[in-house]
Amino acid sequence: MEPPPDHPSSPPRTAFAGGGSDHPARPGHSLLRHRPFALLCGEQIASSVGRQVTTLALALLAVTRLDAGPLGASALMALSYLPGALLSPFAGVLVDRARLRGLTVLLTVLQVLVVGSVPLADLFGRLTLLQLYAVATASGALTSILAVALQAALPRVVRPGQLLSANSALTGARTTGQIGGPALGGVLVGLAGASTALLAGCVAYGVEALLLLALPATLNTPAERSRPEAGSRTAALRAGLAVVRGERLLRRQVLAGAGFNLGSGAVDALFVLYATRELALPAWQLGTVYAAFSVATVLGVLLAGRFAATTGLALATRICAVVAALAIFLVPAASLGAGFPALLSYQFLFGLSATVWAISMTTTQQLITPPELQGRVAGVLQAALIGTVPIGALGGGALAGWLGSIPVLTGGATVALLAAACLWLP
């Protein structure tokens, strides 16, 4: 999750050097007609499909082929998030000093090699649970660094006034992959097995690398024009932290987003188990519940720009954060009866409000941050926001075995609500 306000003093953006489609998109023109931005949208679709297929296939291999128990499956998810929490701040320093196009292509090619090692090991009968953990960790690290790099690249592709629309469009593209990815992964797993399905994930990552390679060469000009030798990595990291500390809004974002993800992470870790075992939802109802989230996300993408423009980024963030937190209470409330409608309402309200919140928050972050610090600020925020997800997931799973699911689900919703309320403090 990621939240934010009206910040009238948006800093100047780094324009592309050169002519034609390498300039930031012109006001009044469709962003999708601007070639660099269209490439970023295609990249989001391809990467989302690759991640969805990879996540599903790795989880099925761990549970069905290698007999991983509940803790083992939770550890697989936690390891995919942990590298982002540890590496994102340092990734931000790298991103601000690196040749962005070359870096993003390298990260995606490495993703192909990492994920492709699983079907290769399986072919020779050498696949182990330890390798799956290593692949989940490495893939999570590559994904987190790439996310920081792409957040830093966007303000160099579009103008400040187009960031809200651009973030909405990119979220929509990513959602397309999130809708189609699990379906594709499920079909491939059923037809060819989980290990072979990972080859489709590698193909998606390969397409992503080609799209990134087609980005303008001017992105290879580092945002931080000073030589790396001019300052230590520690000093460069402190510069990003100073922006977060110096902006009250960004500090609130970190506190609210991290606390929200702590509570919602505990709920997410128990959701499938709770829905199938305690509420006895059949498979078609569980699938419908997840489909409601996808529909709500698409609706959130369509409404984010209009809602934020009408109310202002700050108010849009505050409202949507509280609505998303309140929606989580529908999960434990489902145990009182009408479980299917309750979970359906939860996924719809949560998907809609959380999407608008994330878009508004990311846009505000990009507007506040100076161009040469985009990577470092994005890295600091990403580390804080995703660092609490594995803590919430593992903690929720452990507490549920002791207290039961309902108290943990209620507690997770309460933590999320208290975190969201921080945005309303004077």
CSV table of C-alpha atoms in Angstrom, one decimal:
chain,number,residue,atom,x,y,z
A,1,MET,CA,0.0,0.0,0.0
A,2,GLU,CA,1.1,3.5,-0.5
A,3,PRO,CA,-0.7,7.0,0.4
A,4,PRO,CA,-0.6,11.7,0.2
A,5,PRO,CA,-2.0,15.8,-0.7
A,6,ASP,CA,-2.1,18.7,-2.8
A,7,HIS,CA,1.4,19.9,-3.3
A,8,PRO,CA,1.4,22.9,-5.5
A,9,SER,CA,5.2,23.3,-5.8
A,10,SER,CA,6.1,20.4,-8.0
A,11,PRO,CA,9.8,20.4,-8.8
A,12,PRO,CA,11.1,20.7,-12.4
A,13,ARG,CA,11.4,17.4,-14.2
A,14,THR,CA,14.3,16.1,-16.3
A,15,ALA,CA,13.3,16.2,-20.0
A,16,PHE,CA,14.6,13.9,-22.6
A,17,ALA,CA,17.5,15.3,-24.6
A,18,GLY,CA,16.6,14.9,-28.2
A,19,GLY,CA,13.5,15.2,-30.3
A,20,GLY,CA,10.4,13.4,-31.4
A,21,SER,CA,8.9,10.8,-29.1
A,22,ASP,CA,11.8,11.0,-26.7
A,23,HIS,CA,10.3,14.2,-25.1
A,24,PRO,CA,7.9,13.9,-22.2
A,25,ALA,CA,4.3,13.5,-23.4
A,26,ARG,CA,2.8,16.8,-24.5
A,27,PRO,CA,-0.2,18.2,-22.6
A,28,GLY,CA,-3.5,17.5,-24.4
A,29,HIS,CA,-2.2,14.4,-26.2
A,30,SER,CA,-3.1,10.9,-25.2
A,31,LEU,CA,-0.4,9.3,-23.1
A,32,LEU,CA,-0.8,6.0,-24.9
A,33,ARG,CA,0.2,7.8,-28.2
A,34,HIS,CA,3.5,8.7,-26.5
A,35,ARG,CA,5.8,5.8,-27.4
A,36,PRO,CA,7.9,5.6,-24.2
A,37,PHE,CA,4.9,5.6,-22.0
A,38,ALA,CA,3.1,3.0,-24.2
A,39,LEU,CA,6.2,0.8,-23.8
A,40,LEU,CA,6.0,1.2,-20.0
A,41,CYS,CA,2.3,0.1,-20.1
A,42,GLY,CA,3.2,-3.0,-22.1
A,43,GLU,CA,6.0,-3.7,-19.7
A,44,GLN,CA,3.6,-3.6,-16.8
A,45,ILE,CA,1.3,-6.1,-18.5
A,46,ALA,CA,4.1,-8.5,-19.3
A,47,SER,CA,5.8,-8.3,-15.9
A,48,SER,CA,2.5,-8.7,-14.1
A,49,VAL,CA,1.7,-11.9,-16.0
A,50,GLY,CA,5.2,-13.2,-15.4
A,51,ARG,CA,4.9,-12.6,-11.6
A,52,GLN,CA,1.5,-14.1,-11.3
A,53,VAL,CA,2.4,-17.3,-13.2
A,54,THR,CA,5.7,-17.5,-11.2
A,55,THR,CA,4.0,-17.0,-7.8
A,56,LEU,CA,1.3,-19.6,-8.5
A,57,ALA,CA,3.7,-22.2,-9.9
A,58,LEU,CA,6.2,-21.9,-7.1
A,59,ALA,CA,3.5,-22.2,-4.5
A,60,LEU,CA,2.0,-25.3,-6.1
A,61,LEU,CA,5.5,-26.9,-6.5
A,62,ALA,CA,6.2,-26.3,-2.9
A,63,VAL,CA,2.9,-27.8,-1.6
A,64,THR,CA,2.1,-30.5,-4.1
A,65,ARG,CA,5.6,-31.8,-5.2
A,66,LEU,CA,7.8,-31.0,-2.2
A,67,ASP,CA,5.3,-31.4,0.6
A,68,ALA,CA,5.8,-28.0,2.2
A,69,GLY,CA,3.4,-27.5,5.2
A,70,PRO,CA,1.6,-24.3,6.2
A,71,LEU,CA,4.8,-22.7,7.7
A,72,GLY,CA,6.8,-23.7,4.6
A,73,ALA,CA,4.2,-22.1,2.3
A,74,SER,CA,4.1,-18.9,4.4
A,75,ALA,CA,7.9,-18.8,4.4
A,76,LEU,CA,7.9,-18.9,0.6
A,77,MET,CA,5.7,-15.8,0.5
A,78,ALA,CA,7.7,-14.0,3.2
A,79,LEU,CA,11.0,-14.6,1.3
A,80,SER,CA,9.6,-13.0,-1.8
A,81,TYR,CA,8.9,-9.8,0.1
A,82,LEU,CA,11.9,-9.7,2.5
A,83,PRO,CA,14.5,-8.6,-0.1
A,84,GLY,CA,12.5,-5.6,-1.0
A,85,ALA,CA,12.4,-4.5,2.6
A,86,LEU,CA,16.2,-4.9,3.0
A,87,LEU,CA,17.4,-3.8,-0.4
A,88,SER,CA,15.1,-1.1,-1.6
A,89,PRO,CA,16.9,1.9,0.0
A,90,PHE,CA,20.2,0.8,-1.5
A,91,ALA,CA,18.4,0.1,-4.8
A,92,GLY,CA,17.3,3.7,-4.8
A,93,VAL,CA,20.9,4.9,-4.6
A,94,LEU,CA,21.8,2.5,-7.5
A,95,VAL,CA,18.9,3.7,-9.6
A,96,ASP,CA,19.7,7.4,-9.2
A,97,ARG,CA,23.3,6.8,-10.4
A,98,ALA,CA,22.7,4.1,-13.0
A,99,ARG,CA,21.9,4.0,-16.6
A,100,LEU,CA,18.2,3.3,-16.2
A,101,ARG,CA,17.4,1.5,-19.4
A,102,GLY,CA,20.4,-0.7,-19.2
A,103,LEU,CA,19.7,-1.5,-15.5
A,104,THR,CA,16.0,-2.4,-16.1
A,105,VAL,CA,16.9,-4.7,-19.0
A,106,LEU,CA,19.6,-6.4,-16.9
A,107,LEU,CA,17.2,-7.0,-14.0
A,108,THR,CA,14.6,-8.6,-16.3
A,109,VAL,CA,17.1,-10.9,-18.1
A,110,LEU,CA,18.4,-12.0,-14.6
A,111,GLN,CA,14.7,-12.7,-13.7
A,112,VAL,CA,14.5,-15.1,-16.7
A,113,LEU,CA,17.6,-17.0,-15.6
A,114,VAL,CA,16.5,-17.2,-12.0
A,115,VAL,CA,13.0,-18.5,-12.7
A,116,GLY,CA,14.2,-20.7,-15.6
A,117,SER,CA,16.5,-22.6,-13.1
A,118,VAL,CA,13.5,-24.3,-11.6
A,119,PRO,CA,12.2,-26.2,-14.7
A,120,LEU,CA,15.9,-27.0,-15.5
A,121,ALA,CA,16.5,-28.5,-12.1
A,122,ASP,CA,13.2,-30.4,-12.3
A,123,LEU,CA,14.2,-31.8,-15.7
A,124,PHE,CA,17.3,-33.4,-14.1
A,125,GLY,CA,15.4,-34.5,-11.0
A,126,ARG,CA,17.4,-32.1,-8.7
A,127,LEU,CA,14.6,-29.8,-7.6
A,128,THR,CA,14.5,-29.1,-3.8
A,129,LEU,CA,12.5,-26.9,-1.5
A,130,LEU,CA,15.7,-25.0,-0.7
A,131,GLN,CA,16.0,-24.0,-4.3
A,132,LEU,CA,12.4,-22.8,-4.4
A,133,TYR,CA,13.2,-20.6,-1.4
A,134,ALA,CA,16.4,-19.3,-3.1
A,135,VAL,CA,14.4,-18.5,-6.3
A,136,ALA,CA,11.6,-16.8,-4.4
A,137,THR,CA,14.2,-14.6,-2.6
A,138,ALA,CA,16.2,-13.7,-5.7
A,139,SER,CA,13.1,-13.1,-7.8
A,140,GLY,CA,11.7,-10.9,-5.0
A,141,ALA,CA,15.0,-8.9,-4.9
A,142,LEU,CA,15.0,-8.3,-8.7
A,143,THR,CA,11.3,-7.3,-8.7
A,144,SER,CA,11.8,-4.8,-5.9
A,145,ILE,CA,14.8,-3.1,-7.5
A,146,LEU,CA,12.9,-3.0,-10.9
A,147,ALA,CA,9.9,-1.4,-9.2
A,148,VAL,CA,12.1,1.4,-7.7
A,149,ALA,CA,13.7,1.9,-11.1
A,150,LEU,CA,10.4,2.3,-12.9
A,151,GLN,CA,9.0,4.7,-10.4
A,152,ALA,CA,12.1,6.9,-10.9
A,153,ALA,CA,11.8,6.6,-14.7
A,154,LEU,CA,8.1,7.7,-14.9
A,155,PRO,CA,8.7,11.4,-14.1
A,156,ARG,CA,11.3,11.5,-16.9
A,157,VAL,CA,8.7,10.2,-19.4
A,158,VAL,CA,5.7,12.3,-18.6
A,159,ARG,CA,5.2,15.9,-17.3
A,160,PRO,CA,4.3,16.6,-13.6
A,161,GLY,CA,0.7,17.4,-14.6
A,162,GLN,CA,0.3,14.0,-16.2
A,163,LEU,CA,1.6,11.9,-13.4
A,164,LEU,CA,-1.8,11.2,-11.9
A,165,SER,CA,-3.2,10.0,-15.3
A,166,ALA,CA,0.0,8.1,-16.0
A,167,ASN,CA,0.0,6.2,-12.6
A,168,SER,CA,-3.7,5.4,-13.2
A,169,ALA,CA,-2.9,4.0,-16.7
A,170,LEU,CA,0.1,1.9,-15.4
A,171,THR,CA,-2.0,0.5,-12.6
A,172,GLY,CA,-4.7,-0.4,-15.1
A,173,ALA,CA,-2.1,-2.2,-17.3
A,174,ARG,CA,-0.7,-4.0,-14.2
A,175,THR,CA,-4.3,-5.1,-13.3
A,176,THR,CA,-4.8,-6.6,-16.7
A,177,GLY,CA,-1.8,-8.9,-16.0
A,178,GLN,CA,-3.1,-9.6,-12.6
A,179,ILE,CA,-6.5,-10.7,-14.0
A,180,GLY,CA,-5.0,-12.8,-16.9
A,181,GLY,CA,-1.9,-14.1,-15.1
A,182,PRO,CA,-3.5,-16.5,-12.6
A,183,ALA,CA,-5.9,-17.8,-15.2
A,184,LEU,CA,-3.1,-18.5,-17.6
A,185,GLY,CA,-1.0,-20.0,-14.9
A,186,GLY,CA,-3.9,-22.3,-13.8
A,187,VAL,CA,-4.5,-23.5,-17.3
A,188,LEU,CA,-0.8,-24.2,-17.9
A,189,VAL,CA,-0.3,-26.0,-14.6
A,190,GLY,CA,-3.3,-28.2,-15.4
A,191,LEU,CA,-2.1,-29.0,-18.8
A,192,ALA,CA,1.7,-29.2,-18.4
A,193,GLY,CA,2.5,-29.1,-14.7
A,194,ALA,CA,3.7,-26.3,-12.4
A,195,SER,CA,7.4,-26.7,-13.4
A,196,THR,CA,6.6,-26.3,-17.2
A,197,ALA,CA,4.3,-23.4,-16.5
A,198,LEU,CA,7.3,-21.5,-15.2
A,199,LEU,CA,8.6,-21.4,-18.8
A,200,ALA,CA,5.6,-19.3,-19.7
A,201,GLY,CA,6.7,-16.9,-16.9
A,202,CYS,CA,10.1,-16.8,-18.5
A,203,VAL,CA,8.6,-15.9,-21.8
A,204,ALA,CA,6.7,-13.0,-20.2
A,205,TYR,CA,9.8,-11.7,-18.6
A,206,GLY,CA,11.6,-12.0,-22.0
A,207,VAL,CA,8.9,-9.9,-23.6
A,208,GLU,CA,9.3,-7.4,-20.7
A,209,ALA,CA,13.1,-7.1,-21.4
A,210,LEU,CA,12.5,-6.4,-25.1
A,211,LEU,CA,10.0,-3.6,-24.3
A,212,LEU,CA,12.4,-2.1,-21.8
A,213,LEU,CA,15.2,-2.3,-24.4
A,214,ALA,CA,13.0,-0.2,-26.7
A,215,LEU,CA,12.8,2.7,-24.3
A,216,PRO,CA,14.7,5.9,-25.3
A,217,ALA,CA,18.5,5.7,-24.9
A,218,THR,CA,18.3,9.1,-23.1
A,219,LEU,CA,17.1,7.2,-20.0
A,220,ASN,CA,20.6,6.0,-19.7
A,221,THR,CA,21.7,9.4,-18.5
A,222,PRO,CA,21.9,9.1,-14.7
A,223,ALA,CA,19.5,11.3,-12.7
A,224,GLU,CA,22.3,12.2,-10.3
A,225,ARG,CA,24.7,13.9,-12.6
A,226,SER,CA,27.5,14.1,-10.0
A,227,ARG,CA,30.1,11.4,-10.1
A,228,PRO,CA,29.5,8.4,-7.7
A,229,GLU,CA,32.9,9.1,-6.2
A,230,ALA,CA,31.7,12.5,-5.1
A,231,GLY,CA,29.8,11.1,-2.2
A,232,SER,CA,29.6,7.8,-0.3
A,233,ARG,CA,26.7,5.4,-0.7
A,234,THR,CA,25.8,6.2,2.9
A,235,ALA,CA,25.7,9.9,2.2
A,236,ALA,CA,23.6,9.3,-0.9
A,237,LEU,CA,21.2,7.1,1.1
A,238,ARG,CA,20.9,9.8,3.8
A,239,ALA,CA,19.9,12.3,1.1
A,240,GLY,CA,16.8,10.2,0.3
A,241,LEU,CA,16.0,9.7,4.0
A,242,ALA,CA,16.3,13.5,4.5
A,243,VAL,CA,13.5,14.1,2.0
A,244,VAL,CA,11.2,11.6,3.8
A,245,ARG,CA,12.1,13.1,7.2
A,246,GLY,CA,11.7,16.7,5.9
A,247,GLU,CA,8.3,16.2,4.4
A,248,ARG,CA,5.5,15.6,6.9
A,249,LEU,CA,3.3,14.1,4.3
A,250,LEU,CA,5.9,11.5,3.3
A,251,ARG,CA,6.4,10.6,7.0
A,252,ARG,CA,2.7,10.1,7.3
A,253,GLN,CA,2.7,7.9,4.2
A,254,VAL,CA,5.3,5.6,5.7
A,255,LEU,CA,3.6,5.3,9.0
A,256,ALA,CA,0.1,4.7,7.5
A,257,GLY,CA,1.2,2.4,4.7
A,258,ALA,CA,3.5,0.3,6.9
A,259,GLY,CA,0.9,-0.1,9.6
A,260,PHE,CA,-1.8,-0.9,7.1
A,261,ASN,CA,0.3,-3.6,5.4
A,262,LEU,CA,1.1,-5.1,8.8
A,263,GLY,CA,-2.6,-5.6,9.6
A,264,SER,CA,-3.7,-6.5,6.1
A,265,GLY,CA,-0.7,-8.9,5.7
A,266,ALA,CA,-2.0,-11.0,8.6
A,267,VAL,CA,-5.5,-11.1,7.1
A,268,ASP,CA,-4.2,-12.0,3.6
A,269,ALA,CA,-2.1,-14.9,5.1
A,270,LEU,CA,-5.2,-16.5,6.6
A,271,PHE,CA,-7.8,-15.5,3.9
A,272,VAL,CA,-7.8,-18.7,1.8
A,273,LEU,CA,-7.6,-21.0,4.7
A,274,TYR,CA,-10.4,-19.1,6.5
A,275,ALA,CA,-12.7,-18.9,3.5
A,276,THR,CA,-12.4,-22.6,2.6
A,277,ARG,CA,-12.2,-24.3,6.0
A,278,GLU,CA,-14.2,-22.1,8.4
A,279,LEU,CA,-16.7,-20.6,5.9
A,280,ALA,CA,-16.7,-23.6,3.7
A,281,LEU,CA,-16.9,-21.5,0.5
A,282,PRO,CA,-16.8,-23.7,-2.6
A,283,ALA,CA,-14.2,-23.1,-5.3
A,284,TRP,CA,-16.5,-21.1,-7.6
A,285,GLN,CA,-17.4,-18.7,-4.8
A,286,LEU,CA,-13.8,-18.2,-3.8
A,287,GLY,CA,-13.0,-17.5,-7.5
A,288,THR,CA,-15.9,-15.0,-7.7
A,289,VAL,CA,-14.6,-13.2,-4.6
A,290,TYR,CA,-11.2,-12.7,-6.2
A,291,ALA,CA,-12.8,-11.7,-9.5
A,292,ALA,CA,-14.6,-8.9,-7.5
A,293,PHE,CA,-11.3,-7.5,-6.4
A,294,SER,CA,-10.1,-7.4,-10.0
A,295,VAL,CA,-13.3,-5.6,-11.2
A,296,ALA,CA,-12.9,-3.1,-8.3
A,297,THR,CA,-9.3,-2.5,-9.2
A,298,VAL,CA,-10.3,-1.6,-12.8
A,299,LEU,CA,-13.0,0.7,-11.5
A,300,GLY,CA,-10.5,2.3,-9.1
A,301,VAL,CA,-8.2,3.0,-12.0
A,302,LEU,CA,-11.0,4.7,-13.9
A,303,LEU,CA,-12.1,6.8,-11.0
A,304,ALA,CA,-8.7,7.7,-9.4
A,305,GLY,CA,-7.9,10.7,-11.6
A,306,ARG,CA,-11.4,12.2,-11.4
A,307,PHE,CA,-11.8,11.6,-7.7
A,308,ALA,CA,-8.4,13.0,-6.8
A,309,ALA,CA,-8.8,16.0,-9.1
A,310,THR,CA,-12.2,16.8,-7.5
A,311,THR,CA,-11.3,16.3,-3.8
A,312,GLY,CA,-7.5,16.9,-4.0
A,313,LEU,CA,-4.8,14.3,-3.6
A,314,ALA,CA,-4.6,14.7,0.2
A,315,LEU,CA,-8.3,14.2,0.9
A,316,ALA,CA,-8.6,11.4,-1.6
A,317,THR,CA,-5.8,9.6,0.2
A,318,ARG,CA,-7.3,10.0,3.6
A,319,ILE,CA,-10.8,8.9,2.6
A,320,CYS,CA,-9.7,5.9,0.7
A,321,ALA,CA,-7.2,4.7,3.4
A,322,VAL,CA,-10.0,4.6,6.0
A,323,VAL,CA,-12.5,3.0,3.6
A,324,ALA,CA,-9.9,0.3,2.8
A,325,ALA,CA,-9.3,-0.4,6.5
A,326,LEU,CA,-12.9,-0.5,7.4
A,327,ALA,CA,-13.6,-3.0,4.5
A,328,ILE,CA,-11.2,-5.5,6.2
A,329,PHE,CA,-13.6,-5.8,9.1
A,330,LEU,CA,-16.0,-7.6,6.7
A,331,VAL,CA,-13.6,-10.6,6.7
A,332,PRO,CA,-14.2,-11.6,10.4
A,333,ALA,CA,-17.8,-10.4,10.1
A,334,ALA,CA,-18.3,-13.1,7.5
A,335,SER,CA,-18.3,-15.7,10.2
A,336,LEU,CA,-21.6,-14.3,11.6
A,337,GLY,CA,-23.4,-15.5,8.5
A,338,ALA,CA,-23.7,-14.7,4.8
A,339,GLY,CA,-20.0,-15.4,4.3
A,340,PHE,CA,-20.0,-15.2,0.6
A,341,PRO,CA,-21.7,-11.8,0.3
A,342,ALA,CA,-19.5,-10.4,3.1
A,343,LEU,CA,-16.2,-11.5,1.4
A,344,LEU,CA,-17.6,-10.3,-1.9
A,345,SER,CA,-18.2,-6.8,-0.5
A,346,TYR,CA,-14.8,-6.8,1.2
A,347,GLN,CA,-12.9,-7.5,-2.0
A,348,PHE,CA,-14.9,-4.9,-3.9
A,349,LEU,CA,-14.6,-2.1,-1.4
A,350,PHE,CA,-11.0,-2.9,-0.6
A,351,GLY,CA,-9.9,-3.2,-4.2
A,352,LEU,CA,-11.6,0.1,-5.2
A,353,SER,CA,-10.4,2.2,-2.3
A,354,ALA,CA,-6.9,0.7,-2.0
A,355,THR,CA,-6.3,1.3,-5.7
A,356,VAL,CA,-7.2,5.0,-5.6
A,357,TRP,CA,-5.1,5.3,-2.4
A,358,ALA,CA,-2.1,3.8,-4.0
A,359,ILE,CA,-2.3,5.9,-7.2
A,360,SER,CA,-2.8,9.1,-5.2
A,361,MET,CA,0.1,8.3,-2.9
A,362,THR,CA,2.5,7.4,-5.6
A,363,THR,CA,1.7,10.5,-7.6
A,364,THR,CA,2.2,12.8,-4.6
A,365,GLN,CA,5.5,11.1,-3.8
A,366,GLN,CA,6.7,11.7,-7.3
A,367,LEU,CA,5.6,15.4,-7.3
A,368,ILE,CA,7.3,16.2,-4.0
A,369,THR,CA,10.6,14.4,-4.7
A,370,PRO,CA,13.4,16.3,-6.6
A,371,PRO,CA,14.3,14.5,-9.9
A,372,GLU,CA,17.8,13.4,-8.8
A,373,LEU,CA,16.3,11.7,-5.7
A,374,GLN,CA,13.4,9.9,-7.2
A,375,GLY,CA,15.0,6.4,-6.8
A,376,ARG,CA,16.2,6.9,-3.3
A,377,VAL,CA,12.9,8.2,-2.0
A,378,ALA,CA,11.0,5.4,-3.8
A,379,GLY,CA,13.4,2.9,-2.3
A,380,VAL,CA,13.0,4.2,1.3
A,381,LEU,CA,9.2,4.2,1.0
A,382,GLN,CA,9.1,0.8,-0.6
A,383,ALA,CA,11.3,-0.7,2.1
A,384,ALA,CA,9.0,0.6,4.8
A,385,LEU,CA,5.8,-0.3,3.1
A,386,ILE,CA,6.6,-3.9,2.1
A,387,GLY,CA,8.8,-4.7,5.1
A,388,THR,CA,5.8,-5.2,7.3
A,389,VAL,CA,4.0,-7.6,5.0
A,390,PRO,CA,6.0,-10.7,5.8
A,391,ILE,CA,5.9,-9.8,9.5
A,392,GLY,CA,2.2,-9.6,9.4
A,393,ALA,CA,1.8,-12.8,7.4
A,394,LEU,CA,4.1,-14.9,9.6
A,395,GLY,CA,2.8,-13.3,12.8
A,396,GLY,CA,-0.8,-13.8,11.8
A,397,GLY,CA,-0.3,-17.4,10.9
A,398,ALA,CA,1.5,-18.1,14.2
A,399,LEU,CA,-1.2,-16.3,16.3
A,400,ALA,CA,-4.0,-18.0,14.5
A,401,GLY,CA,-2.8,-21.4,15.7
A,402,TRP,CA,-2.9,-20.1,19.3
A,403,LEU,CA,-6.0,-17.8,19.3
A,404,GLY,CA,-8.0,-18.9,16.3
A,405,SER,CA,-8.6,-17.1,13.0
A,406,ILE,CA,-11.4,-14.7,14.1
A,407,PRO,CA,-9.4,-12.8,16.8
A,408,VAL,CA,-6.4,-12.5,14.5
A,409,LEU,CA,-8.5,-11.2,11.5
A,410,THR,CA,-10.2,-8.7,13.8
A,411,GLY,CA,-6.9,-7.6,15.2
A,412,GLY,CA,-5.4,-7.2,11.8
A,413,ALA,CA,-8.3,-5.0,10.7
A,414,THR,CA,-7.9,-2.9,13.8
A,415,VAL,CA,-4.2,-2.4,13.2
A,416,ALA,CA,-5.0,-1.3,9.6
A,417,LEU,CA,-7.6,1.1,10.7
A,418,LEU,CA,-5.4,2.7,13.4
A,419,ALA,CA,-2.7,3.1,10.7
A,420,ALA,CA,-5.0,4.7,8.2
A,421,ALA,CA,-6.3,7.1,10.9
A,422,CYS,CA,-2.8,8.6,11.2
A,423,LEU,CA,-3.4,10.4,7.9
A,424,TRP,CA,-6.2,12.4,9.7
A,425,LEU,CA,-4.1,13.6,12.5
A,426,PRO,CA,-3.8,17.5,12.7
